[in-house]
PDB file of C-alpha atoms and ligand atoms in Angstrom:
ATOM      1  CA  MET A   1     -32.614  22.911  14.352  1.00 34.00           C
ATOM      2  CA  ASN A   2     -29.611  23.797  13.296  1.00 43.00           C
ATOM      3  CA  THR A   3     -28.372  24.032   9.630  1.00 47.00           C
ATOM      4  CA  PRO A   4     -24.819  25.074   8.508  1.00 49.00           C
ATOM      5  CA  SER A   5     -24.399  28.830   9.313  1.00 44.00           C
ATOM      6  CA  GLY A   6     -24.717  30.527   5.897  1.00 41.00           C
ATOM      7  CA  SER A   7     -26.834  27.904   4.374  1.00 44.00           C
ATOM      8  CA  ALA A   8     -29.758  28.637   2.052  1.00 46.00           C
ATOM      9  CA  ALA A   9     -33.169  26.679   2.284  1.00 45.00           C
ATOM     10  CA  GLY A  10     -33.440  23.480   0.798  1.00 63.00           C
ATOM     11  CA  PRO A  11     -33.569  19.905   0.807  1.00 75.00           C
ATOM     12  CA  GLY A  12     -30.109  18.246   1.817  1.00 89.00           C
ATOM     13  CA  LEU A  13     -29.000  14.882   0.778  1.00 94.00           C
ATOM     14  CA  SER A  14     -27.695  12.149   2.848  1.00 96.00           C
ATOM     15  CA  ILE A  15     -25.780   9.101   1.334  1.00 97.00           C
ATOM     16  CA  ARG A  16     -24.216   6.130   2.709  1.00 97.00           C
ATOM     17  CA  ALA A  17     -20.578   5.171   1.877  1.00 98.00           C
ATOM     18  CA  HIS A  18     -19.904   1.556   2.426  1.00 98.00           C
ATOM     19  CA  ALA A  19     -16.431   0.220   3.062  1.00 98.00           C
ATOM     20  CA  LYS A  20     -14.589  -2.623   1.318  1.00 98.00           C
ATOM     21  CA  ILE A  21     -12.540  -5.603   1.950  1.00 98.00           C
ATOM     22  CA  ASN A  22     -10.312  -7.185  -0.768  1.00 98.00           C
ATOM     23  CA  LEU A  23     -10.984 -10.997  -0.806  1.00 97.00           C
ATOM     24  CA  GLY A  24      -7.916 -11.447  -2.792  1.00 96.00           C
ATOM     25  CA  LEU A  25      -5.064  -9.058  -4.087  1.00 97.00           C
ATOM     26  CA  ARG A  26      -2.390 -10.412  -6.403  1.00 96.00           C
ATOM     27  CA  VAL A  27       0.248  -8.025  -7.982  1.00 95.00           C
ATOM     28  CA  SER A  28       1.439  -8.786 -11.259  1.00 92.00           C
ATOM     29  CA  GLY A  29       4.329  -6.307 -11.872  1.00 92.00           C
ATOM     30  CA  ARG A  30       5.145  -2.488 -11.675  1.00 94.00           C
ATOM     31  CA  ARG A  31       3.381  -0.246 -14.173  1.00 96.00           C
ATOM     32  CA  ALA A  32       5.201   2.582 -16.063  1.00 96.00           C
ATOM     33  CA  ASP A  33       2.938   5.202 -14.297  1.00 95.00           C
ATOM     34  CA  GLY A  34       4.830   4.121 -10.651  1.00 94.00           C
ATOM     35  CA  TYR A  35       1.460   1.887  -9.916  1.00 97.00           C
ATOM     36  CA  HIS A  36       1.266  -1.803  -9.515  1.00 97.00           C
ATOM     37  CA  GLU A  37      -0.656  -4.251 -11.868  1.00 97.00           C
ATOM     38  CA  LEU A  38      -3.057  -5.700  -9.611  1.00 96.00           C
ATOM     39  CA  ARG A  39      -5.842  -8.728 -10.108  1.00 96.00           C
ATOM     40  CA  THR A  40      -8.231  -8.046  -6.839  1.00 97.00           C
ATOM     41  CA  VAL A  41     -11.556  -9.218  -5.618  1.00 97.00           C
ATOM     42  CA  PHE A  42     -13.343  -6.283  -3.987  1.00 98.00           C
ATOM     43  CA  GLN A  43     -16.211  -7.246  -1.470  1.00 98.00           C
ATOM     44  CA  SER A  44     -18.585  -4.199  -0.182  1.00 98.00           C
ATOM     45  CA  ILE A  45     -19.982  -4.681   3.209  1.00 98.00           C
ATOM     46  CA  SER A  46     -22.136  -3.255   5.830  1.00 98.00           C
ATOM     47  CA  LEU A  47     -19.706  -0.871   7.693  1.00 98.00           C
ATOM     48  CA  HIS A  48     -20.256   2.605   6.308  1.00 98.00           C
ATOM     49  CA  ASP A  49     -19.715   6.431   6.519  1.00 98.00           C
ATOM     50  CA  THR A  50     -22.571   8.698   6.124  1.00 97.00           C
ATOM     51  CA  LEU A  51     -22.220  12.135   4.290  1.00 97.00           C
ATOM     52  CA  ILE A  52     -24.736  14.641   4.428  1.00 96.00           C
ATOM     53  CA  PHE A  53     -24.816  17.427   1.761  1.00 96.00           C
ATOM     54  CA  TRP A  54     -26.366  20.680   2.442  1.00 95.00           C
ATOM     55  CA  PRO A  55     -27.155  23.847  -0.169  1.00 94.00           C
ATOM     56  CA  CYS A  56     -25.305  26.777   0.801  1.00 94.00           C
ATOM     57  CA  ASP A  57     -24.766  30.180  -0.428  1.00 94.00           C
ATOM     58  CA  GLY A  58     -21.087  30.121   0.341  1.00 94.00           C
ATOM     59  CA  ALA A  59     -17.983  28.145  -0.322  1.00 95.00           C
ATOM     60  CA  PHE A  60     -17.876  24.384  -0.595  1.00 97.00           C
ATOM     61  CA  GLU A  61     -17.125  23.441   2.817  1.00 97.00           C
ATOM     62  CA  LEU A  62     -16.498  20.190   4.689  1.00 98.00           C
ATOM     63  CA  ARG A  63     -17.262  19.152   8.243  1.00 97.00           C
ATOM     64  CA  CYS A  64     -16.712  16.341  10.477  1.00 97.00           C
ATOM     65  CA  ARG A  65     -17.133  15.959  14.065  1.00 95.00           C
ATOM     66  CA  GLU A  66     -14.412  13.076  14.546  1.00 93.00           C
ATOM     67  CA  ALA A  67     -10.517  14.125  15.120  1.00 91.00           C
ATOM     68  CA  GLY A  68      -7.659  13.689  12.847  1.00 90.00           C
ATOM     69  CA  VAL A  69     -10.181  13.738   9.304  1.00 94.00           C
ATOM     70  CA  PRO A  70      -8.662  16.541   7.206  1.00 95.00           C
ATOM     71  CA  LEU A  71     -11.305  18.877   5.938  1.00 96.00           C
ATOM     72  CA  ASP A  72      -9.213  20.123   2.755  1.00 95.00           C
ATOM     73  CA  HIS A  73      -7.745  19.124  -0.390  1.00 94.00           C
ATOM     74  CA  ARG A  74      -6.380  15.865   1.465  1.00 95.00           C
ATOM     75  CA  ASN A  75      -9.715  14.404   1.634  1.00 97.00           C
ATOM     76  CA  LEU A  76     -11.214  12.553  -0.895  1.00 98.00           C
ATOM     77  CA  VAL A  77     -14.479  14.523  -0.656  1.00 98.00           C
ATOM     78  CA  TRP A  78     -13.017  17.772  -1.114  1.00 98.00           C
ATOM     79  CA  LYS A  79     -10.943  16.386  -4.106  1.00 98.00           C
ATOM     80  CA  ALA A  80     -14.140  15.018  -5.457  1.00 98.00           C
ATOM     81  CA  GLY A  81     -15.824  18.279  -5.275  1.00 98.00           C
ATOM     82  CA  ALA A  82     -13.217  20.036  -7.023  1.00 97.00           C
ATOM     83  CA  LEU A  83     -12.757  17.659  -9.813  1.00 97.00           C
ATOM     84  CA  LEU A  84     -16.252  17.638 -10.644  1.00 97.00           C
ATOM     85  CA  TRP A  85     -16.462  21.622 -10.603  1.00 97.00           C
ATOM     86  CA  ASP A  86     -13.611  21.697 -12.795  1.00 95.00           C
ATOM     87  CA  SER A  87     -14.879  19.083 -14.910  1.00 94.00           C
ATOM     88  CA  LEU A  88     -18.134  21.093 -15.727  1.00 93.00           C
ATOM     89  CA  GLY A  89     -16.258  23.911 -16.786  1.00 93.00           C
ATOM     90  CA  ARG A  90     -17.346  26.207 -13.556  1.00 93.00           C
ATOM     91  CA  THR A  91     -14.608  28.888 -12.751  1.00 91.00           C
ATOM     92  CA  GLY A  92     -13.359  29.634  -9.324  1.00 91.00           C
ATOM     93  CA  ASP A  93     -13.472  27.475  -6.265  1.00 92.00           C
ATOM     94  CA  PRO A  94     -16.571  24.730  -5.831  1.00 95.00           C
ATOM     95  CA  ARG A  95     -19.501  26.672  -4.000  1.00 95.00           C
ATOM     96  CA  GLY A  96     -22.801  25.869  -2.905  1.00 95.00           C
ATOM     97  CA  VAL A  97     -22.489  22.894  -0.710  1.00 96.00           C
ATOM     98  CA  VAL A  98     -21.564  21.852   2.632  1.00 97.00           C
ATOM     99  CA  VAL A  99     -20.768  18.385   3.438  1.00 97.00           C
ATOM    100  CA  GLU A 100     -20.918  16.774   6.687  1.00 96.00           C
ATOM    101  CA  ILE A 101     -18.983  13.526   7.234  1.00 97.00           C
ATOM    102  CA  ARG A 102     -19.874  10.980   9.653  1.00 97.00           C
ATOM    103  CA  LYS A 103     -17.121   8.736   9.923  1.00 97.00           C
ATOM    104  CA  ARG A 104     -17.081   5.084  11.258  1.00 97.00           C
ATOM    105  CA  ILE A 105     -14.642   3.462   8.723  1.00 97.00           C
ATOM    106  CA  PRO A 106     -11.372   3.524  10.144  1.00 97.00           C
ATOM    107  CA  PRO A 107      -8.641   5.505   8.021  1.00 96.00           C
ATOM    108  CA  GLN A 108      -5.416   3.484   6.630  1.00 97.00           C
ATOM    109  CA  ALA A 109      -6.970   0.093   7.419  1.00 98.00           C
ATOM    110  CA  GLY A 110      -7.406  -1.086   3.577  1.00 98.00           C
ATOM    111  CA  LEU A 111     -11.310  -0.651   3.983  1.00 98.00           C
ATOM    112  CA  GLY A 112     -11.262   2.059   1.378  1.00 98.00           C
ATOM    113  CA  GLY A 113     -12.983   4.589   3.683  1.00 97.00           C
ATOM    114  CA  GLY A 114     -11.564   7.415   1.853  1.00 97.00           C
ATOM    115  CA  SER A 115     -12.505   6.143  -1.468  1.00 98.00           C
ATOM    116  CA  ALA A 116     -15.916   5.388  -0.709  1.00 98.00           C
ATOM    117  CA  ASP A 117     -16.470   8.804   0.456  1.00 98.00           C
ATOM    118  CA  GLY A 118     -15.153  10.017  -2.689  1.00 98.00           C
ATOM    119  CA  ALA A 119     -17.190   7.971  -5.042  1.00 98.00           C
ATOM    120  CA  ALA A 120     -20.148   8.838  -2.881  1.00 98.00           C
ATOM    121  CA  ALA A 121     -19.420  12.805  -3.176  1.00 98.00           C
ATOM    122  CA  LEU A 122     -18.915  12.541  -6.710  1.00 98.00           C
ATOM    123  CA  VAL A 123     -22.491  10.832  -6.922  1.00 97.00           C
ATOM    124  CA  ALA A 124     -24.218  13.164  -4.347  1.00 96.00           C
ATOM    125  CA  LEU A 125     -22.549  16.682  -5.577  1.00 97.00           C
ATOM    126  CA  ALA A 126     -23.492  15.965  -9.453  1.00 96.00           C
ATOM    127  CA  ARG A 127     -27.247  15.915  -7.987  1.00 94.00           C
ATOM    128  CA  MET A 128     -26.684  18.979  -5.849  1.00 94.00           C
ATOM    129  CA  TRP A 129     -25.093  21.071  -8.583  1.00 94.00           C
ATOM    130  CA  GLY A 130     -28.091  19.769 -11.149  1.00 93.00           C
ATOM    131  CA  VAL A 131     -25.773  17.650 -13.443  1.00 93.00           C
ATOM    132  CA  THR A 132     -26.513  14.528 -15.194  1.00 93.00           C
ATOM    133  CA  LEU A 133     -23.370  12.494 -15.748  1.00 94.00           C
ATOM    134  CA  SER A 134     -22.954   9.424 -17.941  1.00 95.00           C
ATOM    135  CA  GLU A 135     -21.593   6.143 -15.963  1.00 94.00           C
ATOM    136  CA  HIS A 136     -18.541   6.386 -17.746  1.00 95.00           C
ATOM    137  CA  ALA A 137     -17.747  10.084 -17.168  1.00 96.00           C
ATOM    138  CA  LEU A 138     -18.440   9.185 -13.751  1.00 97.00           C
ATOM    139  CA  ALA A 139     -16.174   6.203 -13.780  1.00 97.00           C
ATOM    140  CA  HIS A 140     -13.333   8.613 -15.710  1.00 97.00           C
ATOM    141  CA  LEU A 141     -13.824  11.099 -12.523  1.00 98.00           C
ATOM    142  CA  ALA A 142     -13.547   8.372 -10.026  1.00 98.00           C
ATOM    143  CA  ALA A 143     -10.466   7.015 -11.330  1.00 98.00           C
ATOM    144  CA  GLU A 144      -8.822  10.141 -11.215  1.00 98.00           C
ATOM    145  CA  LEU A 145      -9.631  10.377  -7.530  1.00 98.00           C
ATOM    146  CA  GLY A 146      -8.021   7.140  -7.066  1.00 97.00           C
ATOM    147  CA  ALA A 147      -7.324   3.523  -7.961  1.00 97.00           C
ATOM    148  CA  ASP A 148      -9.990   1.975  -5.852  1.00 97.00           C
ATOM    149  CA  VAL A 149     -12.545   4.649  -6.261  1.00 98.00           C
ATOM    150  CA  PRO A 150     -14.321   3.455  -9.397  1.00 98.00           C
ATOM    151  CA  PHE A 151     -15.384  -0.070  -7.497  1.00 98.00           C
ATOM    152  CA  PHE A 152     -17.664   2.219  -5.306  1.00 98.00           C
ATOM    153  CA  LEU A 153     -19.686   3.108  -8.340  1.00 98.00           C
ATOM    154  CA  VAL A 154     -20.395  -0.745  -8.532  1.00 98.00           C
ATOM    155  CA  GLY A 155     -20.227  -2.376  -5.394  1.00 98.00           C
ATOM    156  CA  GLY A 156     -20.935  -5.828  -4.283  1.00 98.00           C
ATOM    157  CA  THR A 157     -18.478  -8.409  -5.429  1.00 98.00           C
ATOM    158  CA  ALA A 158     -16.214  -7.223  -8.346  1.00 98.00           C
ATOM    159  CA  LEU A 159     -12.754  -7.765  -9.949  1.00 97.00           C
ATOM    160  CA  GLY A 160     -10.500  -4.913 -10.263  1.00 97.00           C
ATOM    161  CA  LEU A 161      -7.799  -5.358 -12.972  1.00 97.00           C
ATOM    162  CA  GLY A 162      -5.101  -2.506 -13.777  1.00 97.00           C
ATOM    163  CA  ARG A 163      -4.357  -0.389 -10.994  1.00 98.00           C
ATOM    164  CA  GLY A 164      -7.411  -1.667  -9.426  1.00 98.00           C
ATOM    165  CA  ASP A 165      -9.710   0.622 -11.361  1.00 98.00           C
ATOM    166  CA  GLU A 166     -10.767  -1.350 -14.251  1.00 98.00           C
ATOM    167  CA  ILE A 167     -13.929  -3.098 -12.578  1.00 98.00           C
ATOM    168  CA  SER A 168     -16.034  -5.818 -13.579  1.00 97.00           C
ATOM    169  CA  ALA A 169     -19.069  -6.881 -11.364  1.00 98.00           C
ATOM    170  CA  GLN A 170     -19.086 -10.646 -10.501  1.00 97.00           C
ATOM    171  CA  ALA A 171     -21.655 -12.856  -9.169  1.00 97.00           C
ATOM    172  CA  ASP A 172     -22.893 -12.491  -5.546  1.00 97.00           C
ATOM    173  CA  GLY A 173     -20.927 -14.617  -3.140  1.00 92.00           C
ATOM    174  CA  PRO A 174     -22.831 -16.246  -0.292  1.00 94.00           C
ATOM    175  CA  ARG A 175     -23.536 -14.000   2.837  1.00 96.00           C
ATOM    176  CA  SER A 176     -20.917 -13.978   4.982  1.00 97.00           C
ATOM    177  CA  TRP A 177     -20.061 -12.172   8.242  1.00 98.00           C
ATOM    178  CA  ALA A 178     -16.611 -10.204   8.420  1.00 98.00           C
ATOM    179  CA  VAL A 179     -15.056  -9.814  11.589  1.00 98.00           C
ATOM    180  CA  LEU A 180     -12.671  -6.767  11.336  1.00 98.00           C
ATOM    181  CA  VAL A 181      -9.934  -6.384  13.525  1.00 98.00           C
ATOM    182  CA  LEU A 182      -7.954  -3.223  13.557  1.00 98.00           C
ATOM    183  CA  PRO A 183      -4.619  -2.820  15.424  1.00 97.00           C
ATOM    184  CA  GLY A 184      -3.871   0.395  17.013  1.00 95.00           C
ATOM    185  CA  PHE A 185      -2.190   1.720  13.917  1.00 97.00           C
ATOM    186  CA  GLY A 186      -2.776   2.642  10.180  1.00 97.00           C
ATOM    187  CA  ILE A 187      -0.680   1.773   7.501  1.00 98.00           C
ATOM    188  CA  PRO A 188      -0.206   4.271   4.431  1.00 97.00           C
ATOM    189  CA  THR A 189      -1.361   2.343   0.859  1.00 97.00           C
ATOM    190  CA  SER A 190       1.801   3.565  -0.945  1.00 97.00           C
ATOM    191  CA  GLU A 191       3.931   1.954   2.139  1.00 98.00           C
ATOM    192  CA  ALA A 192       2.612  -1.450   1.714  1.00 98.00           C
ATOM    193  CA  PHE A 193       3.317  -1.155  -1.800  1.00 98.00           C
ATOM    194  CA  GLU A 194       6.808   0.099  -1.196  1.00 97.00           C
ATOM    195  CA  TRP A 195       7.300  -2.759   1.135  1.00 97.00           C
ATOM    196  CA  TYR A 196       5.978  -5.220  -1.307  1.00 97.00           C
ATOM    197  CA  ASP A 197       8.911  -3.833  -4.079  1.00 95.00           C
ATOM    198  CA  ALA A 198      11.597  -3.994  -1.268  1.00 95.00           C
ATOM    199  CA  ASP A 199      10.911  -7.733  -0.701  1.00 93.00           C
ATOM    200  CA  ALA A 200      10.284  -8.502  -4.160  1.00 84.00           C
ATOM    201  CA  THR A 201      13.780  -7.365  -5.017  1.00 75.00           C
ATOM    202  CA  ALA A 202      15.290  -9.295  -2.213  1.00 68.00           C
ATOM    203  CA  ARG A 203      13.344 -12.441  -3.064  1.00 66.00           C
ATOM    204  CA  THR A 204      15.166 -15.179  -5.039  1.00 57.00           C
ATOM    205  CA  LEU A 205      12.362 -17.383  -5.338  1.00 54.00           C
ATOM    206  CA  PRO A 206       8.925 -16.625  -6.729  1.00 55.00           C
ATOM    207  CA  SER A 207       6.458 -15.679  -3.636  1.00 56.00           C
ATOM    208  CA  PRO A 208       4.241 -18.194  -2.561  1.00 54.00           C
ATOM    209  CA  ARG A 209       1.034 -18.379  -4.548  1.00 50.00           C
ATOM    210  CA  VAL A 210      -1.535 -20.291  -2.284  1.00 49.00           C
ATOM    211  CA  ASP A 211      -4.771 -19.487  -4.451  1.00 57.00           C
ATOM    212  CA  ASN A 212      -6.567 -16.535  -6.414  1.00 62.00           C
ATOM    213  CA  LEU A 213      -7.700 -15.251  -2.983  1.00 77.00           C
ATOM    214  CA  SER A 214      -4.687 -14.761  -1.239  1.00 92.00           C
ATOM    215  CA  ASN A 215      -3.188 -11.194  -0.548  1.00 96.00           C
ATOM    216  CA  ASP A 216       0.491 -10.455  -1.797  1.00 96.00           C
ATOM    217  CA  LEU A 217       0.768  -7.397   0.068  1.00 97.00           C
ATOM    218  CA  GLU A 218       0.255  -9.562   3.195  1.00 97.00           C
ATOM    219  CA  ALA A 219       3.698 -10.887   3.901  1.00 96.00           C
ATOM    220  CA  PRO A 220       5.522  -7.748   3.570  1.00 97.00           C
ATOM    221  CA  VAL A 221       3.190  -6.093   6.105  1.00 98.00           C
ATOM    222  CA  VAL A 222       3.416  -8.927   8.375  1.00 98.00           C
ATOM    223  CA  ARG A 223       7.397  -8.946   8.236  1.00 97.00           C
ATOM    224  CA  ARG A 224       7.315  -5.207   9.376  1.00 98.00           C
ATOM    225  CA  HIS A 225       4.333  -5.309  11.668  1.00 98.00           C
ATOM    226  CA  PRO A 226       4.320  -9.055  13.167  1.00 98.00           C
ATOM    227  CA  GLU A 227       1.181  -8.057  15.100  1.00 97.00           C
ATOM    228  CA  ILE A 228      -0.885  -8.708  11.795  1.00 98.00           C
ATOM    229  CA  GLY A 229       0.113 -11.987  11.575  1.00 97.00           C
ATOM    230  CA  GLU A 230      -0.909 -12.630  15.374  1.00 97.00           C
ATOM    231  CA  ILE A 231      -4.340 -11.212  14.397  1.00 97.00           C
ATOM    232  CA  LEU A 232      -4.537 -13.523  11.478  1.00 98.00           C
ATOM    233  CA  ALA A 233      -3.539 -16.661  13.522  1.00 97.00           C
ATOM    234  CA  THR A 234      -6.042 -15.846  16.271  1.00 97.00           C
ATOM    235  CA  LEU A 235      -8.935 -15.495  13.612  1.00 98.00           C
ATOM    236  CA  ARG A 236      -8.215 -18.847  12.370  1.00 97.00           C
ATOM    237  CA  GLY A 237      -8.197 -20.254  15.871  1.00 97.00           C
ATOM    238  CA  LEU A 238     -11.428 -18.732  16.350  1.00 97.00           C
ATOM    239  CA  GLY A 239     -12.640 -20.927  13.365  1.00 97.00           C
ATOM    240  CA  ALA A 240     -12.641 -17.998  10.503  1.00 97.00           C
ATOM    241  CA  ALA A 241     -13.274 -19.967   7.221  1.00 96.00           C
ATOM    242  CA  ARG A 242     -10.921 -17.477   5.890  1.00 96.00           C
ATOM    243  CA  ALA A 243      -8.672 -15.155   7.506  1.00 97.00           C
ATOM    244  CA  SER A 244      -6.800 -12.221   5.459  1.00 98.00           C
ATOM    245  CA  MET A 245      -5.358  -8.707   5.597  1.00 98.00           C
ATOM    246  CA  SER A 246      -7.492  -6.135   3.573  1.00 98.00           C
ATOM    247  CA  GLY A 247      -5.839  -4.381   0.687  1.00 98.00           C
ATOM    248  CA  SER A 248      -2.810  -2.690   2.016  1.00 98.00           C
ATOM    249  CA  GLY A 249      -3.935  -3.196   5.545  1.00 96.00           C
ATOM    250  CA  SER A 250      -4.031  -2.658   8.692  1.00 98.00           C
ATOM    251  CA  ALA A 251      -7.225  -4.317   8.834  1.00 98.00           C
ATOM    252  CA  VAL A 252      -7.694  -7.890   9.109  1.00 98.00           C
ATOM    253  CA  PHE A 253     -10.749  -9.942   8.567  1.00 98.00           C
ATOM    254  CA  GLY A 254     -11.904 -13.152   9.410  1.00 98.00           C
ATOM    255  CA  LEU A 255     -14.943 -14.735   7.174  1.00 98.00           C
ATOM    256  CA  PHE A 256     -17.698 -16.508   8.939  1.00 98.00           C
ATOM    257  CA  ALA A 257     -20.728 -18.083   7.516  1.00 97.00           C
ATOM    258  CA  ASP A 258     -23.327 -17.365  10.299  1.00 94.00           C
ATOM    259  CA  ARG A 259     -23.659 -14.337  12.393  1.00 97.00           C
ATOM    260  CA  GLN A 260     -23.327 -16.276  15.765  1.00 97.00           C
ATOM    261  CA  ASN A 261     -20.053 -17.686  15.114  1.00 97.00           C
ATOM    262  CA  ALA A 262     -18.863 -14.228  13.869  1.00 98.00           C
ATOM    263  CA  GLY A 263     -20.418 -12.563  17.004  1.00 98.00           C
ATOM    264  CA  ARG A 264     -18.550 -15.447  19.284  1.00 97.00           C
ATOM    265  CA  ALA A 265     -15.369 -14.809  17.746  1.00 98.00           C
ATOM    266  CA  ALA A 266     -15.681 -10.752  18.089  1.00 97.00           C
ATOM    267  CA  GLU A 267     -16.238 -11.272  21.807  1.00 97.00           C
ATOM    268  CA  ALA A 268     -13.507 -13.778  22.165  1.00 96.00           C
ATOM    269  CA  LEU A 269     -11.492 -10.759  20.614  1.00 95.00           C
ATOM    270  CA  ALA A 270     -12.814  -7.795  22.861  1.00 91.00           C
ATOM    271  CA  GLY A 271     -11.122  -6.104  25.661  1.00 87.00           C
ATOM    272  CA  GLY A 272      -7.735  -6.331  24.306  1.00 88.00           C
ATOM    273  CA  LEU A 273      -5.442  -3.832  22.310  1.00 91.00           C
ATOM    274  CA  TRP A 274      -7.281  -4.457  19.295  1.00 96.00           C
ATOM    275  CA  ARG A 275     -10.540  -2.745  18.256  1.00 97.00           C
ATOM    276  CA  VAL A 276     -13.122  -5.209  16.788  1.00 98.00           C
ATOM    277  CA  MET A 277     -16.396  -5.009  14.558  1.00 97.00           C
ATOM    278  CA  VAL A 278     -18.552  -7.275  12.851  1.00 98.00           C
ATOM    279  CA  SER A 279     -19.984  -6.287   9.472  1.00 98.00           C
ATOM    280  CA  ARG A 280     -21.802  -8.513   6.865  1.00 98.00           C
ATOM    281  CA  THR A 281     -21.121  -8.656   3.179  1.00 98.00           C
ATOM    282  CA  LEU A 282     -23.394  -6.843   0.562  1.00 98.00           C
ATOM    283  CA  THR A 283     -24.842  -8.003  -2.490  1.00 98.00           C
ATOM    284  CA  ARG A 284     -24.739  -5.709  -5.646  1.00 98.00           C
ATOM    285  CA  ALA A 285     -28.436  -5.221  -5.184  1.00 98.00           C
ATOM    286  CA  GLU A 286     -27.845  -4.515  -1.355  1.00 98.00           C
ATOM    287  CA  TYR A 287     -25.230  -1.851  -2.074  1.00 98.00           C
ATOM    288  CA  ALA A 288     -27.242  -0.084  -4.598  1.00 97.00           C
ATOM    289  CA  ARG A 289     -30.329   0.084  -2.437  1.00 96.00           C
ATOM    290  CA  ARG A 290     -28.401   1.275   0.804  1.00 95.00           C
ATOM    291  CA  SER A 291     -26.129   3.779  -0.913  1.00 93.00           C
ATOM    292  CA  ALA A 292     -28.752   5.736  -3.185  1.00 92.00           C
ATOM    293  CA  PRO A 293     -28.598   9.224  -2.363  1.00 86.00           C
ATOM    294  CA  GLY A 294     -32.135   9.969  -0.791  1.00 83.00           C
ATOM    295  CA  GLY A 295     -33.143   6.546  -0.673  1.00 39.00           C
ATOM    296  CA  PRO A 296     -33.931   4.034   1.871  1.00 32.00           C
ATOM    297  CA  GLY A 297     -30.217   3.901   2.644  1.00 41.00           C
ATOM    298  CA  GLY A 298     -29.968   7.797   3.012  1.00 45.00           C
ATOM    299  CA  SER A 299     -32.878   9.361   3.364  1.00 43.00           C
ATOM    300  CA  ALA A 300     -33.494  12.886   2.064  1.00 42.00           C
ATOM    301  CA  LEU A 301     -33.251  15.493   4.405  1.00 42.00           C
ATOM    302  CA  SER A 302     -34.778  18.903   5.093  1.00 39.00           C
ATOM    303  CA  THR A 303     -32.671  21.650   6.072  1.00 33.00           C
ATOM    304  CA  GLY A 304     -34.869  21.982   9.095  1.00 31.00           C
ATOM    305  CA  GLY A 305     -33.575  19.071  10.345  1.00 30.00           C
ATOM    306  CA  SER A 306     -30.668  18.949  12.702  1.00 31.00           C
ATOM    307  CA  LEU A 307     -27.199  18.814  11.590  1.00 31.00           C
ATOM    308  CA  VAL A 308     -25.645  16.930  14.550  1.00 25.00           C
TER     309      VAL A 308
HETATM  310  O1  LIG B   1      -4.617   5.521  -6.407  1.00 59.32           O
HETATM  311  P1  LIG B   1      -4.040   5.918  -4.650  1.00 59.32           P
HETATM  312  O2  LIG B   1      -4.006   7.552  -4.506  1.00 59.32           O
HETATM  313  O3  LIG B   1      -5.422   5.118  -3.939  1.00 59.32           O
HETATM  314  O4  LIG B   1      -3.255   5.137  -4.374  1.00 59.32           O
HETATM  315  C1  LIG B   1      -2.493   5.134  -3.246  1.00 59.32           C
HETATM  316  C2  LIG B   1      -0.944   4.573  -3.357  1.00 59.32           C
HETATM  317  O5  LIG B   1      -0.894   3.151  -3.571  1.00 59.32           O
HETATM  318  C3  LIG B   1      -0.407   5.133  -4.932  1.00 59.32           C
HETATM  319  O6  LIG B   1       0.447   6.624  -4.871  1.00 59.32           O
HETATM  320  C4  LIG B   1       0.838   3.777  -5.327  1.00 59.32           C
HETATM  321  O7  LIG B   1       2.061   4.231  -4.127  1.00 59.32           O
HETATM  322  C5  LIG B   1       0.042   3.025  -4.529  1.00 59.32           C
HETATM  323  N1  LIG B   1      -1.029   1.974  -5.049  1.00 59.32           N
HETATM  324  C6  LIG B   1       0.139   1.033  -6.300  1.00 59.32           C
HETATM  325  N2  LIG B   1      -0.833   0.220  -7.304  1.00 59.32           N
HETATM  326  C7  LIG B   1      -2.116   0.196  -7.187  1.00 59.32           C
HETATM  327  C8  LIG B   1      -2.553   1.192  -6.187  1.00 59.32           C
HETATM  328  C9  LIG B   1      -2.078   1.914  -5.315  1.00 59.32           C
HETATM  329  O8  LIG B   1       1.208   1.536  -6.246  1.00 59.32           O
HETATM  330  N3  LIG B   1      -2.573  -0.359  -8.213  1.00 59.32           N
END
């Protein structure tokens, strides 16, 4: 029975941070702040990280067993802690909580793993530090953390405007199964937008606008990474109702109306160079239930529980 060294007795808190896919992503221009003006439809999926928060007597600290996860200011959980601490007017460095991050959402995949963790951390740390924040205050802090962080305070299906941070909840769509395919490389978000700009400058004709659900970042990314195009074609060949890159990539998803067909497609894809996962879309109510701290989706833990 281990608790983090230097931890005080007291209950811990567990919270699930669910990934997203972008059902569509349209870029309508460049903003004065350097960001791009977006119209995107976010969709929560069942794939999730788990964050466990333990009270402690020392400095705020992150732990993660998976390799390659930064445990300092580069991590949005760390940033969420620093931002919230400052906004509460507390002095010095944040203290009193150890966060264990159990990562399952692949990084640099366009699945919002870092942003989901950041939003979950804001909610959980407010609780751990004994403060109640209004929805508005929470959304404001989330937008400061990153453009797609505010979505994770809402979940389900939602429209994102502006930088992607002006969120309005949409009616739940039909349940579907997403086959997620990950090539062996990630794509930094800023790079995908730079490629979009570079291609837009070179383009003489307007970009092909197929429908409101297409992803404007897809073509510039496929040009640099033709493998993404191969994955899209493969998913379509396997019967996906829709196949698209998620956000700025590199993950590609294929949507299937039923689990069996999604499973068959995933099996057909498995064993190659690509990592394949099957995930389900979540309604907003499911999202709220599953990501509630200490609720059925993230049970309250006692310090008597094992950390690993
Ligand atoms: O806000 P966040 O740090 O997640 O954004 C990462 C990068 O993605 C930004 O620095 C910017 O280069 C790009 N971006 C953009 N327009 C958006 C969202 C992100 O250009 N609406």
